[in-house]
Coordinates of C-alpha atoms and ligand atoms in Angstrom, one line a residue:
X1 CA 87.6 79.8 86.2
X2 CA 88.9 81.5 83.5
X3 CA 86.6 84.3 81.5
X4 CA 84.1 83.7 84.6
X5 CA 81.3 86.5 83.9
X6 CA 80.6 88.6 87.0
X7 CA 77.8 91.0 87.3
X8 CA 77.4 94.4 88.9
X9 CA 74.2 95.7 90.3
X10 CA 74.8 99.4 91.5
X11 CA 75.4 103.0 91.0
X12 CA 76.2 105.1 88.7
X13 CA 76.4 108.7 89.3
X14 CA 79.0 111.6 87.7
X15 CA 81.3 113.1 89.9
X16 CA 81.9 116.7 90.1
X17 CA 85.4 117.5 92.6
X18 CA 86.5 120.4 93.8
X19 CA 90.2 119.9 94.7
X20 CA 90.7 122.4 97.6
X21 CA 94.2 123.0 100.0
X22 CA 91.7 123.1 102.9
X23 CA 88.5 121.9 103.7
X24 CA 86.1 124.6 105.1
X25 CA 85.2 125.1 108.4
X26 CA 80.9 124.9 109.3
X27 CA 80.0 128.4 107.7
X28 CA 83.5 129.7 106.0
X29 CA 84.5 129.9 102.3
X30 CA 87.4 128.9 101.0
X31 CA 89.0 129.6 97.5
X32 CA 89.6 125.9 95.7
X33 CA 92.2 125.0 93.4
X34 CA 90.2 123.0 90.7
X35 CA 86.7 121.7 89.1
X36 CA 86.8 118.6 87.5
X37 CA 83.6 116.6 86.2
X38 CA 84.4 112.2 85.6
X39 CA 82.3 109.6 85.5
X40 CA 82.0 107.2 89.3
X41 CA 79.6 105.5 91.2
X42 CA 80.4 102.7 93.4
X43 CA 78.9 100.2 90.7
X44 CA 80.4 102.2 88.0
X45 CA 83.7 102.3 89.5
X46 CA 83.7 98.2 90.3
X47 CA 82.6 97.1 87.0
X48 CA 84.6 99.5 84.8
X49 CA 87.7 98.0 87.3
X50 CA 87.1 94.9 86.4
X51 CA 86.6 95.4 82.4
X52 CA 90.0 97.7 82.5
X53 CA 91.6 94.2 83.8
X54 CA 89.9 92.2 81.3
X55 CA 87.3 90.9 82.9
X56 CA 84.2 89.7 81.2
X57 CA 81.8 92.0 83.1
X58 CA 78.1 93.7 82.9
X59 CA 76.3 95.9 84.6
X60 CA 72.9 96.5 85.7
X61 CA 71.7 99.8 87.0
X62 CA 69.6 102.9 86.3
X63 CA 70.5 106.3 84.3
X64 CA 68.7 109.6 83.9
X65 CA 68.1 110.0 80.3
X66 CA 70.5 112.9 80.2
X67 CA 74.0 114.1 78.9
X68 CA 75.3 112.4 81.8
X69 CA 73.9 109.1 81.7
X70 CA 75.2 109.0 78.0
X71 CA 78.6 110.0 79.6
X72 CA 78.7 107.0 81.8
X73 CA 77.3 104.7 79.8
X74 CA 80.8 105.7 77.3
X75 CA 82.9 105.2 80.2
X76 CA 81.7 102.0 80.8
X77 CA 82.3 100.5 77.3
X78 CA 85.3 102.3 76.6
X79 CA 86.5 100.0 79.5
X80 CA 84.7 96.9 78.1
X81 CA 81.8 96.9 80.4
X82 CA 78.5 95.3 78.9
X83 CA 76.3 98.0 79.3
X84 CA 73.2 96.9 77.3
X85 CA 70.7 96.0 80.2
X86 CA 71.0 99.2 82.6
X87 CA 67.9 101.0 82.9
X88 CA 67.2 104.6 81.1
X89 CA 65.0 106.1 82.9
X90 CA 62.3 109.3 81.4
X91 CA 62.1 112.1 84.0
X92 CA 64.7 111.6 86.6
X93 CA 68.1 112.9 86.5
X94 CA 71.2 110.6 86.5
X95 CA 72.9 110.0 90.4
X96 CA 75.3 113.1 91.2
X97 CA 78.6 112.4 93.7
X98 CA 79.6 116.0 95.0
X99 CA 83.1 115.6 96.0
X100 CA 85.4 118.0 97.8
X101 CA 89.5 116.8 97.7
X102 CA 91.8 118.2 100.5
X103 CA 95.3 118.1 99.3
X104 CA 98.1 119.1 101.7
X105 CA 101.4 120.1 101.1
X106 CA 102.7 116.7 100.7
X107 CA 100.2 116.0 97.8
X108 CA 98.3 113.8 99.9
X109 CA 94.5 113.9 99.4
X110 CA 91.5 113.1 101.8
X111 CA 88.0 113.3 100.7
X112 CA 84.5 114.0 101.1
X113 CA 82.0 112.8 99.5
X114 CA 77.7 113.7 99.0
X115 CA 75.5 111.6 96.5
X116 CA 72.8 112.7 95.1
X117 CA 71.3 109.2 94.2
X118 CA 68.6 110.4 91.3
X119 CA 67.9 107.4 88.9
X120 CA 70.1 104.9 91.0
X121 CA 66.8 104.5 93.8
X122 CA 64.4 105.4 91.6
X123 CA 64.0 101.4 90.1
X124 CA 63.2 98.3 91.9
X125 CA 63.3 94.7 91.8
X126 CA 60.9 94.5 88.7
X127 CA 62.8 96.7 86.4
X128 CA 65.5 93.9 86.6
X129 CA 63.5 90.4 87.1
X130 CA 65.2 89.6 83.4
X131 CA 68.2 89.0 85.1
X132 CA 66.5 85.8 86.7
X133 CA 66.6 84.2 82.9
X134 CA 70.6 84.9 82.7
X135 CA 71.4 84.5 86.5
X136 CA 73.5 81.1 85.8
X137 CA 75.6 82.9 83.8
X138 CA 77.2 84.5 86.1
X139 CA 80.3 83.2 88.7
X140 CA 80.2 85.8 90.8
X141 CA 77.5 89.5 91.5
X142 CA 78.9 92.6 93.2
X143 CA 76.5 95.1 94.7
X144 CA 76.9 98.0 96.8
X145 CA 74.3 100.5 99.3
X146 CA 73.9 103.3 96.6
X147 CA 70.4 101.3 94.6
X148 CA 67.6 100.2 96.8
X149 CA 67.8 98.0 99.7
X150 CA 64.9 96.1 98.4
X151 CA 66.9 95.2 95.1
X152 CA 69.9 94.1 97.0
X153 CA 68.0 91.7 99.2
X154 CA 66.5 90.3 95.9
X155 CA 69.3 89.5 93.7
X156 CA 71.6 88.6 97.0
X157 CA 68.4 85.9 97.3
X158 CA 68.1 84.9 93.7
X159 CA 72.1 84.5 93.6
X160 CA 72.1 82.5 96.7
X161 CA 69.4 79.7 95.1
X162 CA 71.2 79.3 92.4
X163 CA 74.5 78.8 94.2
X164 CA 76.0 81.8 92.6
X165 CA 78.6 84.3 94.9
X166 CA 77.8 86.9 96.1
X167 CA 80.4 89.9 97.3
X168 CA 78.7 93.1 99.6
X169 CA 80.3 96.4 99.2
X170 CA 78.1 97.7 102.4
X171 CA 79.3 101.5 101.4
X172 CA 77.5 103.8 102.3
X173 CA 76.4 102.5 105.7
X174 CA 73.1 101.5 106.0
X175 CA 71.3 98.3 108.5
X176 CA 71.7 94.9 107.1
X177 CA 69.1 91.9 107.3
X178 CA 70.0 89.1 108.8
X179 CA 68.8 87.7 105.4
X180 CA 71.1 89.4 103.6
X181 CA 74.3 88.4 105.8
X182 CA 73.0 85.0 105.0
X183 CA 72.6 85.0 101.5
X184 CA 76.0 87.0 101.0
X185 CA 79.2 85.3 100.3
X186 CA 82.0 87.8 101.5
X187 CA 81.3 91.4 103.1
X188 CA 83.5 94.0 102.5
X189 CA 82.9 97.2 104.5
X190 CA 86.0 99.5 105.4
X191 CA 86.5 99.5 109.3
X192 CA 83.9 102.6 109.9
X193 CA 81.4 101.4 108.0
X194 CA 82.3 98.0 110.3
X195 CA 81.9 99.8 113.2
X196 CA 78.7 101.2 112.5
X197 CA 77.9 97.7 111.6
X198 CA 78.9 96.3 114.7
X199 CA 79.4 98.8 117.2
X200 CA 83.2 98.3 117.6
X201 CA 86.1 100.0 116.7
X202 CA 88.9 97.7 115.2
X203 CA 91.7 100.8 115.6
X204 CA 93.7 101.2 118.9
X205 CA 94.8 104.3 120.2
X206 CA 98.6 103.8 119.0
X207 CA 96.9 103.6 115.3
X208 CA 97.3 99.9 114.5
X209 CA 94.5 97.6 114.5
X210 CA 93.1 95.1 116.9
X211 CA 92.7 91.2 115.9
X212 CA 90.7 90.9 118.7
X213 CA 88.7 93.3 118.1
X214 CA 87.9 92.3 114.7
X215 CA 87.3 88.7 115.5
X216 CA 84.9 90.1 117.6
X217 CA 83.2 92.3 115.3
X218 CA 83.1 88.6 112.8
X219 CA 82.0 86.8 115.9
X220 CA 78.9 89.4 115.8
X221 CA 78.3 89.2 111.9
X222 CA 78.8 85.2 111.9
X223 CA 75.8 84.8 114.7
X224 CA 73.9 86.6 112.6
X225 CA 74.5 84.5 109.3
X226 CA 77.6 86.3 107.9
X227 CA 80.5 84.1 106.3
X228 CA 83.3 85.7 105.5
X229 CA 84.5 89.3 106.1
X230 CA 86.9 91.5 104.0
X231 CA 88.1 94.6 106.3
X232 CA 89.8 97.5 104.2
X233 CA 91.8 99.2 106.6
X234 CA 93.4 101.9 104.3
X235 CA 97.4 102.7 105.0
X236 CA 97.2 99.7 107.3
X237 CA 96.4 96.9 104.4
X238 CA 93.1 94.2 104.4
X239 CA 92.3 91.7 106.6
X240 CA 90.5 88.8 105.9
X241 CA 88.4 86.3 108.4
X242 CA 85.9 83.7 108.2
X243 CA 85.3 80.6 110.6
X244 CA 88.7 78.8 109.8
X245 CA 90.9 82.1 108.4
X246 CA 92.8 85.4 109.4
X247 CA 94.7 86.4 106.8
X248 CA 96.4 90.4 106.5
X249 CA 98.0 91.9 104.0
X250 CA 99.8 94.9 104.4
X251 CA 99.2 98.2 101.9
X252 CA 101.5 99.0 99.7
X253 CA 103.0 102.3 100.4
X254 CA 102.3 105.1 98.1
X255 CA 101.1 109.0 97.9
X256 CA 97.5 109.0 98.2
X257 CA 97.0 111.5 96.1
X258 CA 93.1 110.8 95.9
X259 CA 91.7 107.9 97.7
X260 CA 88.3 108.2 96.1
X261 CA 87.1 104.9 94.0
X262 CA 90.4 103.0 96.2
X263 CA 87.6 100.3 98.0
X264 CA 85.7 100.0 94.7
X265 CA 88.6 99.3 92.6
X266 CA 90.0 96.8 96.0
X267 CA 86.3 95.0 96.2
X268 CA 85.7 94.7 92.3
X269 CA 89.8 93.2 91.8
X270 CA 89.2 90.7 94.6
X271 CA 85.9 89.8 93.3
X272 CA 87.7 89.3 90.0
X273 CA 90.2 87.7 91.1
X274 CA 88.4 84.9 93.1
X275 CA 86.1 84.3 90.1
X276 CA 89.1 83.3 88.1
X277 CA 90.0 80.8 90.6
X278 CA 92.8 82.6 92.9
X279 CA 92.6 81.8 96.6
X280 CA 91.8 84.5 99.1
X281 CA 95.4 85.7 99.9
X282 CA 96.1 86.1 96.4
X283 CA 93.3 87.7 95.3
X284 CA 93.9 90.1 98.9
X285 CA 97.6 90.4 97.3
X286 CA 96.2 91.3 93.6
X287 CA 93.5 94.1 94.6
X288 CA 95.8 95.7 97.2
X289 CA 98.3 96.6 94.1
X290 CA 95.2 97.7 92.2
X291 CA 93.7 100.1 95.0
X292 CA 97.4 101.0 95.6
X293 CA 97.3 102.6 91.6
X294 CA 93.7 103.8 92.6
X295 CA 94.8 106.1 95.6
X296 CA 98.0 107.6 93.6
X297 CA 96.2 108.6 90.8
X298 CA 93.0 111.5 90.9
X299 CA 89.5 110.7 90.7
X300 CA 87.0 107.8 90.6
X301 CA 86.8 106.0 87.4
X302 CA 89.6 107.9 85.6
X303 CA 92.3 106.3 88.5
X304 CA 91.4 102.7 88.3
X305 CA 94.1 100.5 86.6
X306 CA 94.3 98.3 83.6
X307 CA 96.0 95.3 83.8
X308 CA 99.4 96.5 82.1
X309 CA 99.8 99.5 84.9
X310 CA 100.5 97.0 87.4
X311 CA 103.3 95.0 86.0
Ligands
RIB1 O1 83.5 105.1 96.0 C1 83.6 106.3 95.3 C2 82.3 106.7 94.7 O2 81.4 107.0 95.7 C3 82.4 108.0 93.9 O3 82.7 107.7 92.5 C4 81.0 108.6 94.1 O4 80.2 108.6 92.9 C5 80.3 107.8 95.2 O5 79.4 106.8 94.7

């Protein structure tokens, strides 16, 4: 459906990365290379993707009532992002993300990441009921692990009784309800976050990935309610399975210069994509060449693509 609305529920913290040649060891100090302080969040990152590609997107979540909440709440409408529902909150600080970048020689980068959630689990439920009024609106909700459980479960719930979609980023980890898996429409965890899930590991020794294996892993959510699974499996691509599908498709290769924001910026183009009507291979095809532009460029929100970088 064209100009479907889609709503994100999640996070919304500042990121502050220190780019560093090497990561340091338990109890050494290493020199870095850079600072640099940009706007992210998981639910940040997702909805600002899918404003950048033209989407007709808002976003519900909580803020500090600081300089950095302002920040984000810029970001998010200078990439078309309806911002005027999230939450400012007196007395707590807005959510943190402590990065640190390793870039080898080659330019490629791997990352770790710490939140510091703040204002994104200090709201609940409550604080957003108003949403039940405009629910309808919406063709498809995205939410993600960094706001309270207890939120998730509810707007998964509400979405699922009034037949609205519902897409599961489950990053970071953290136990799912069965309730949830049932109320969910597609959940997409990248494969460790699938093996904490599930208990198995989709990657063989040789690298490549296992269909068995993630069948398996399906098999295990499916009992348990789940109905379709979206796998990111970084340099090896996405893979796709509900009850009647498999469907892969391969990454595009690139220099991951920064793969930081690359699932958001996968989840929220899919998400987008299938509310405008695409089947699930295309809209697999579409967010792979958007996470693709994600991982080459640096950062969270500042590396997600609009619509004319991927032509
Ligand atoms: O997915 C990337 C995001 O995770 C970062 O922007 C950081 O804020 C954390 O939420």
């Amino acid at each position: 459906m064209k100009d479907a609305k889609i709503l994100v529920v999640g996070s919304l913290n500042m990121d502050i990365t220190a780019t560093t040649h090497i990561f340091p060891a338990e109890g050494e100090t290493v020199l870095g290379d850079r600072l640099s302080e940009a706007p992210g969040g998981k639910g940040l990152n997702q909805a600002c993707q899918i404003g950048r590609l033209g989407g007709n997107v808002k976003m519900v979540g909580a803020l500090g009532n600081d300089d950095s909440g302002k920040a984000l709440v810029a970001t998010l409408k200078a990439s078309g992002v309806d911002t005027e529902d999230i939450l400012i909150k007196d007395g707590v600080t807005t959510g943190t993300a402590i990065v640190l970048l390793e870039v080898d020689e080659k330019g490629n980068g791997a990352n770790r990441i710490i939140v510091i959630p703040g204002a994104n689990l200090l709201f609940n439920y409550e604080d957003i009921a108003f949403l039940e009024k405009m629910i309808k609106e919406f063709a498809i909700i995205i939410l993600q692990l960094e706001i309270p459980m207890s939120v998730n479960e509810k707007i998964a719930a509400l979405a699922k009784k009034n037949g609205i979609k519902v897409m599961l980023n489950p990053a970071p980890y953290a136990p799912l309800s069965d309730e949830l898996l049932r109320d969910i429409d597609f959940l997409s965890p990248n494969e460790h976050e699938l093996q904490a899930l599930t208990g198995i590991d989709v990657r063989r020794d040789d690298g490549s990935y296992s269909k068995d294996k993630i069948k398996e892993a399906f098999m295990l959510l499916h009992a348990r309610g789940l109905k379709a699974l979206l796998i990111t499996l970084g340099e090896s691509g996405s893979v796709y399975i509900d009850e009647d599908k498999f469907l892969e498709v391969a990454a595009i290769k690139t220099i991951a210069v920064d793969t930081t924001a690359a699932g958001d910026s996968f989840v929220s183009s899919f998400s987008y994509r299938i509310a405008q009507g695409d089947d699930i291979l295309k809209a697999m095809t579409f967010a792979t060449k958007a996470a693709a532009y994600t991982v080459s460029h640096l950062g969270a929100s500042s590396s997600l693509p609009r619509l004319a970088d991927l032509d």
